[in-house]
CSV table of C-alpha atoms in Angstrom, one decimal:
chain,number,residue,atom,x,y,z
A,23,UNK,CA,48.2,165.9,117.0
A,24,UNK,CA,48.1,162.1,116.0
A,25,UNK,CA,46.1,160.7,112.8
A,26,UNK,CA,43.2,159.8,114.9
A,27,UNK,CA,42.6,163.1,116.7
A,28,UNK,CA,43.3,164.6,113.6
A,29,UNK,CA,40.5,162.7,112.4
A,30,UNK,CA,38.3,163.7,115.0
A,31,UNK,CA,38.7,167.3,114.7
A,32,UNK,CA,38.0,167.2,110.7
A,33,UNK,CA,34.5,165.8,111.7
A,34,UNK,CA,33.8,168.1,114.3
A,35,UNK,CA,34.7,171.0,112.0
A,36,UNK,CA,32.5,169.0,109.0
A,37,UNK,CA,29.3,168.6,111.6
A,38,UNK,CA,29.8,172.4,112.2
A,39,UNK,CA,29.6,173.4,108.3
A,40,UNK,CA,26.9,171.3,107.9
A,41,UNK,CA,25.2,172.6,110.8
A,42,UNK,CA,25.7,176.8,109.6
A,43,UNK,CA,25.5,176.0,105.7
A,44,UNK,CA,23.4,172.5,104.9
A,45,UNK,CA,25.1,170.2,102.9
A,46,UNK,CA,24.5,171.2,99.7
A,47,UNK,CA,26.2,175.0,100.5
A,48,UNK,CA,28.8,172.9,102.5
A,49,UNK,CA,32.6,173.0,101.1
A,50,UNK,CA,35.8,171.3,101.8
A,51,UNK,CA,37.4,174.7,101.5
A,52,UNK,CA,35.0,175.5,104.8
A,53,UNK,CA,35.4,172.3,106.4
A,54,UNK,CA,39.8,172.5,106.6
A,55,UNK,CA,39.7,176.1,107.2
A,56,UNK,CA,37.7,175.8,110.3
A,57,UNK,CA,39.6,172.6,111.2
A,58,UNK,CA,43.2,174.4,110.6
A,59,UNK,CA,44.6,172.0,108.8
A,60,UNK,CA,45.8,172.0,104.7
A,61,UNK,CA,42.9,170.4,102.1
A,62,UNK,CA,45.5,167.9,101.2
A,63,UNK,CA,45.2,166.7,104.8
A,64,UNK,CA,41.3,166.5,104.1
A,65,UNK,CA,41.7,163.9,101.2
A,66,UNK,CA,44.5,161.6,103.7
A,67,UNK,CA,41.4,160.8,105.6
A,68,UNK,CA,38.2,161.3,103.1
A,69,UNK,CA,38.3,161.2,99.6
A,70,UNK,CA,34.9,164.0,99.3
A,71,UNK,CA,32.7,165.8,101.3
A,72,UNK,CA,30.1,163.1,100.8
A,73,UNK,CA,32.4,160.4,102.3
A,74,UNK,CA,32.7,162.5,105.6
A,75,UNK,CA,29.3,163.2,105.8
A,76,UNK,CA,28.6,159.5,105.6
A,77,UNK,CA,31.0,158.7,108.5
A,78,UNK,CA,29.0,161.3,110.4
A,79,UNK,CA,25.8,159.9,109.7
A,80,UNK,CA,27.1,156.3,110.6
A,81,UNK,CA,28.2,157.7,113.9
A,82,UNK,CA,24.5,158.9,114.4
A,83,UNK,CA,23.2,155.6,113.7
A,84,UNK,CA,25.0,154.1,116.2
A,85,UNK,CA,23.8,156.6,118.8
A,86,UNK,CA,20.6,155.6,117.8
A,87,UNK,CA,20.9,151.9,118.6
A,88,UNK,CA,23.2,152.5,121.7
A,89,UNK,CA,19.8,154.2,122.4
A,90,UNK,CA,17.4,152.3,122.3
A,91,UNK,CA,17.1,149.6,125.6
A,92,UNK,CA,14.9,146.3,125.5
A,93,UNK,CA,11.8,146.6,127.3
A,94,UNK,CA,11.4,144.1,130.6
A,95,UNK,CA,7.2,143.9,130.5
A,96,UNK,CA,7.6,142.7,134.0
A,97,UNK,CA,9.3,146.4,135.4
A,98,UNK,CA,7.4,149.8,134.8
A,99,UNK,CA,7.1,149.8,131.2
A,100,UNK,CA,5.9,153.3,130.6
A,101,UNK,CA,8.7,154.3,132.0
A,102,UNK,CA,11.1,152.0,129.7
A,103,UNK,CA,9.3,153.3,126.9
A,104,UNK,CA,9.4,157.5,128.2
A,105,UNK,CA,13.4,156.4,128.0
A,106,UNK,CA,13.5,155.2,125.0
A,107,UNK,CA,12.0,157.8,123.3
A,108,UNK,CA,13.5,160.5,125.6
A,109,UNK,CA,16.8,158.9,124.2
A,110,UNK,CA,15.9,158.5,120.7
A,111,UNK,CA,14.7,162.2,120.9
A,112,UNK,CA,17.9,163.9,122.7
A,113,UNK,CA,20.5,162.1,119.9
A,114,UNK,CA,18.1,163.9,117.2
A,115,UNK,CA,17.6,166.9,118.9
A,116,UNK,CA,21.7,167.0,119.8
A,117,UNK,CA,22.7,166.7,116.4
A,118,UNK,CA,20.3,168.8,114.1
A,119,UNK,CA,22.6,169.6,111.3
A,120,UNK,CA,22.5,165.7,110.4
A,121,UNK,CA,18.5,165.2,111.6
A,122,UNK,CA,17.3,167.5,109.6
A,123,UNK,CA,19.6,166.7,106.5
A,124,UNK,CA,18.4,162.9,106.6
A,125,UNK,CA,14.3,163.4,107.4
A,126,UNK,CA,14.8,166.3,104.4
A,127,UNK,CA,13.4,164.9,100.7
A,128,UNK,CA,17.3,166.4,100.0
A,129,UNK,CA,16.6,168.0,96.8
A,130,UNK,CA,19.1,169.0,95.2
A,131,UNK,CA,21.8,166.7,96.2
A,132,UNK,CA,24.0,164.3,93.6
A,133,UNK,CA,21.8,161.1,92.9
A,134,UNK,CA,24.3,158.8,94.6
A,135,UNK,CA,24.3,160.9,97.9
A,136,UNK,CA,20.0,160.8,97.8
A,137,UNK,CA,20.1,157.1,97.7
A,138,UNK,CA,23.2,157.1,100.4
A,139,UNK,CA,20.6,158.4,102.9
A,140,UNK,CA,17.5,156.5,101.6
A,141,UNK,CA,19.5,153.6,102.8
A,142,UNK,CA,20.1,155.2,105.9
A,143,UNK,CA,16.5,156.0,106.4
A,144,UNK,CA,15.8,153.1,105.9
A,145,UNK,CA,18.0,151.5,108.5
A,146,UNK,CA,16.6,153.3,111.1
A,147,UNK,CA,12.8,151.9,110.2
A,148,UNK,CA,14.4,148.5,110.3
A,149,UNK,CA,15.9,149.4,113.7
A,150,UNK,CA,12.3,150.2,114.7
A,151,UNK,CA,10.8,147.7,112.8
A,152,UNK,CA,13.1,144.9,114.9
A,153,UNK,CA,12.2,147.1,118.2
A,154,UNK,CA,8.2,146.7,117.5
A,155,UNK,CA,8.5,142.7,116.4
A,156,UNK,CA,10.3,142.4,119.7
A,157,UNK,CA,7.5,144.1,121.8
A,158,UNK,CA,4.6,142.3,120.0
A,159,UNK,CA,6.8,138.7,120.6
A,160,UNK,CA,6.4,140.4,124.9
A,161,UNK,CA,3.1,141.1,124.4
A,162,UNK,CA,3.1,145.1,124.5
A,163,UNK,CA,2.7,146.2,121.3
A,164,UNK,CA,-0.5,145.0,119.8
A,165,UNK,CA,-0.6,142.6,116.7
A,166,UNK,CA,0.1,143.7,113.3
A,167,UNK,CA,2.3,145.1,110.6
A,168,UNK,CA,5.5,146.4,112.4
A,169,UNK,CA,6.8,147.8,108.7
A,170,UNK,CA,3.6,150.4,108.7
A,171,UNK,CA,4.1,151.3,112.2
A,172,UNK,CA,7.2,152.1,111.8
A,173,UNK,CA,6.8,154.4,108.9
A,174,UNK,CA,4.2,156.1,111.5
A,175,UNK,CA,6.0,156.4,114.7
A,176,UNK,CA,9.1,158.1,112.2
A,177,UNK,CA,6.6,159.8,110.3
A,178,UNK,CA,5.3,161.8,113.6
A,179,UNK,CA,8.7,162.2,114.6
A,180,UNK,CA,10.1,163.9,112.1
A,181,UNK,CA,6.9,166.4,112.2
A,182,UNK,CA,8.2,167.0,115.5
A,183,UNK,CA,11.5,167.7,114.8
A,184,UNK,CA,10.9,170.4,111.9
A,185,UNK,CA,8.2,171.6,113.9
A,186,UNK,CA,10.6,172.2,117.1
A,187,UNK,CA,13.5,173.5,114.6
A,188,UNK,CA,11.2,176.0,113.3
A,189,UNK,CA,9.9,177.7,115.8
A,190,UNK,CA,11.6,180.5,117.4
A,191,UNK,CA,11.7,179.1,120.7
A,192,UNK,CA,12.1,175.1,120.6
A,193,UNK,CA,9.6,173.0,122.4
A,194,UNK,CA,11.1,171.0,126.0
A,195,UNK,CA,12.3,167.9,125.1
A,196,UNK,CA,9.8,166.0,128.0
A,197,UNK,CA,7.0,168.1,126.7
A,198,UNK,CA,8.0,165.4,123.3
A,199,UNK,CA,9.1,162.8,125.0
A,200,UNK,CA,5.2,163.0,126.7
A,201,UNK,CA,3.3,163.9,123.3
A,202,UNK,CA,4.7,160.8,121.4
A,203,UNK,CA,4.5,158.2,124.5
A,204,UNK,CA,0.9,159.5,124.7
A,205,UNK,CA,0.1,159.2,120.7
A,206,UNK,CA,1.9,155.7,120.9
A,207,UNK,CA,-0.2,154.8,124.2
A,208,UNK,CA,-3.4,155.6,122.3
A,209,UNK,CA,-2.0,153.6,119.1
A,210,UNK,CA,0.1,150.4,119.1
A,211,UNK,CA,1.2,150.2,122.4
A,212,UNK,CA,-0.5,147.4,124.1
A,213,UNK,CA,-0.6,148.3,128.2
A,214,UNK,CA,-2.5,149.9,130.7
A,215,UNK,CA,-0.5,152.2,132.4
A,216,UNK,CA,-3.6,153.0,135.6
A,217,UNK,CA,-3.7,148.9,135.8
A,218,UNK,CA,-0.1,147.9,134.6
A,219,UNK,CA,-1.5,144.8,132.3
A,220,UNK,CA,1.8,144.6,130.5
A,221,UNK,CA,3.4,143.5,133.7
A,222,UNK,CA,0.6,141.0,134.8
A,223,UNK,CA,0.6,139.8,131.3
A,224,UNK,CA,4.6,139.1,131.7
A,225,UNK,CA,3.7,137.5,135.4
A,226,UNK,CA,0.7,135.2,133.7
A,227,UNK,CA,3.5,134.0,130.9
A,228,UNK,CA,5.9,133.2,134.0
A,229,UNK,CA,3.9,131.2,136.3
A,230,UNK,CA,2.4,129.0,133.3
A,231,UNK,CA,2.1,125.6,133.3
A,232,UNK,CA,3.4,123.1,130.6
A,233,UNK,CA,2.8,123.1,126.7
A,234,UNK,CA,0.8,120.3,127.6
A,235,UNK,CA,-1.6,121.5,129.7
A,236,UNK,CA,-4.1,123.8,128.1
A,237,UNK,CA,-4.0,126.9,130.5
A,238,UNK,CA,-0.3,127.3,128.9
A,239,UNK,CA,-1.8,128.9,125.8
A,240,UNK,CA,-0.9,132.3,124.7
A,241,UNK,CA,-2.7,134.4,127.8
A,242,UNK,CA,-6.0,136.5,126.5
A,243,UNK,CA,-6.0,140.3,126.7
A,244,UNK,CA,-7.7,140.7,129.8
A,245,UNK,CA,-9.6,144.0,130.4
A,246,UNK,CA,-9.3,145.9,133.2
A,247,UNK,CA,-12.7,145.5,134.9
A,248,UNK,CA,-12.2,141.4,134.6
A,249,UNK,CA,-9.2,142.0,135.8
A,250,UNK,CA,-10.6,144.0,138.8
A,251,UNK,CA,-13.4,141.1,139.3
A,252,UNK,CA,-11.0,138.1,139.6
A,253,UNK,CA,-9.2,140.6,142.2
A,254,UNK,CA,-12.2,140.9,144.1
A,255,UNK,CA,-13.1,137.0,143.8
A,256,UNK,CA,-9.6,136.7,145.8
């Protein structure tokens, strides 16, 4: 076994601890046992248990962005959006051990670790944050402050999540991925899905004239009965 899958395998067998025993109850004794290997091998590649726990996190992070796919107003959006949050949900859901550790107040933990993972909480708002900013810049997510909905939309989710990981038997994913979309539809998000506006928003913005001519203003919110009656005009 070269360094790197020895690597590999000390994570796997650190996710696993932390997954039966939490972090706090977690050792490094538990973590080399289960990965075979001697507890000096342990401190070649991670100088704690907090360091490797870190790495893991990291690694989540980066599922999470991987996850997350820009939104084209013009295509079916509610189904861009059922992805993304069918995405965001399955790398959470896949990895409890670590979801539950970082949406947990984690009492009881040394100070430095608790503001390790306020950071990291607070990375994946910004990652949200920047998602939301993004959709109100293509029109479909409605104006205002993209900080507060993110605390909401995480906020939700992680009630989901402890919800789902208490019960006895967990929720389907898609019955989730459908309860958030549905929340969001009936909160920020700015589209019709019966008369697709996001997508004849995106068409309007397309077929605009010049900045000089006045029509090439930011396009109104239409609603869908004017929309219907400039239908029927044609």
């Amino acid at each position: 076994m070269d360094k790197a899958e020895r690597r590999q395998a000390l994570l796997r067998a650190a996710r696993t601890v932390f997954s039966e025993k939490g972090y706090h109850e977690a050792k490094v004794d538990d973590i080399v046992a289960l990965a075979k290997v001697a507890k000096g091998t342990f401190y070649l590649y991670f100088p704690d248990k907090r360091s490797v726990f870190g790495e893991l996190v990291r690694g989540l992070f980066s599922r999470l962005g991987g996850a997350i796919l820009r939104v084209d107003p013009s295509a079916d959006v509610e189904a861009q959006v059922k992805h993304n949050i069918r995405a965001i949900v399955a790398v959470l859901l896949d990895d409890p051990a670590l979801t539950s550790i970082l949406l947990s107040h984690a009492a009881g933990l040394d100070p430095a670790f608790v503001k390790e993972l306020r950071a990291f909480r607070q990375e994946v708002k910004v990652l949200l944050q920047q998602s939301l900013t993004e959709g109100q810049r293509l029109g479909i997510i409605e104006p205002g402050d993209t900080e507060l909905y993110a605390t909401f939309t995480i906020g939700a989710l992680k009630e989901v999540l402890f919800e789902n990981a208490l019960e006895d038997q967990a929720r389907p994913r898609e019955r989730i991925v459908t309860a958030l979309y549905d929340l969001l539809r009936r909160g920020y998000l700015r589209m019709d899905p019966a008369t697709g506006l996001a997508a004849q928003r995106a068409e309007g913005e397309r077929a605009a004239p010049g900045a000089g001519d006045a029509s090439a203003e930011a396009p109104e919110r239409v609603s869908p009965a004017r929309g219907r009656r400039a239908r029927s005009r044609d």
